């Protein structure tokens, strides 16, 4: 009877160590998703185009109600993007499902806009260019959709992209048919109304994850790399590693991405080496705990073998 008590105590200590390791791993695994949920819970106030300038539709409607538009925009978060078929700048059909597997940024524009849409697009370009320098152009895609149909044709979008100097390889301009426009804009929570001067519409960029689910709306005419790269970093880190990619190389690339921080002075990202040390310290601690657990288990087995 006395010999069983020390063995029971050793077993309890061993189980406690294992429980501690499981808790640490669980904490790390939920850290990034928790940051994304926190980011979604405090959305910014939207900024609408109060006095649009562009194509005169001849239709006079009331201006867009900001509160209603914002609530509708937020209501689609968590919903999947439908598999709509649109036309690219060359007139070729493109299904939105082809963008699955990578995070996606979606903006709505109308090509006859002379002020807000070009400004928003150029600001988005600056933010995307800085984001590409950190994440890489092959990590995410961007599409701009022309909602003024039938005027936002593939050729009109091609001219709009050229006029605003958009030439990034991961950015496409798409033209939907009038038949699907209403369902398409509702899917993304995008609101607009025609006015004598053009359109009142919500300035928003929709963030879609690799599984095709809307995860966040970013509002305003100006975007920084921080506005877009932070949620993109979280989505990339939380996505599955592609089967054709080396797991070790992908993990190292994701660590580099996560360890990049935004510098508001330069408007660019830089490497935060302190996070490397924190990560290395965490791995060292886990390795040490595993080493202690293995030694404890070996000693317990050795003592049990020596027991009469």
Short mmCIF file of C-alpha atoms in Angstrom, two decimals, residues 86-94 98-99 153-159 161-162 166 169 171-175:
data_model
loop_
_atom_site.label_atom_id
_atom_site.label_comp_id
_atom_site.label_asym_id
_atom_site.label_seq_id
_atom_site.Cartn_x
_atom_site.Cartn_y
_atom_site.Cartn_z
CA UNK A 86 -19.33 38.45 -64.33
CA UNK A 87 -17.23 39.65 -67.26
CA UNK A 88 -13.61 40.76 -66.95
CA UNK A 89 -12.01 43.63 -68.90
CA UNK A 90 -11.56 41.37 -71.92
CA UNK A 91 -15.22 40.34 -71.89
CA UNK A 92 -14.49 36.84 -70.62
CA UNK A 93 -16.84 35.26 -68.02
CA UNK A 94 -15.41 34.99 -64.53
CA UNK A 98 -12.54 31.05 -58.82
CA UNK A 99 -11.32 33.40 -56.08
CA UNK A 153 -19.14 47.56 -69.56
CA UNK A 154 -15.89 45.57 -69.74
CA UNK A 155 -14.42 48.25 -72.03
CA UNK A 156 -15.48 51.07 -69.68
CA UNK A 157 -13.86 49.26 -66.74
CA UNK A 158 -10.72 48.64 -68.80
CA UNK A 159 -10.49 52.36 -69.57
CA UNK A 161 -8.38 50.96 -64.71
CA UNK A 162 -5.94 52.41 -67.26
CA UNK A 166 -4.21 50.08 -61.90
CA UNK A 169 -1.49 41.34 -61.21
CA UNK A 171 -6.51 43.13 -59.18
CA UNK A 172 -9.34 42.62 -61.68
CA UNK A 173 -12.29 44.81 -62.76
CA UNK A 174 -15.56 42.96 -63.35
CA UNK A 175 -18.83 43.88 -65.03
#
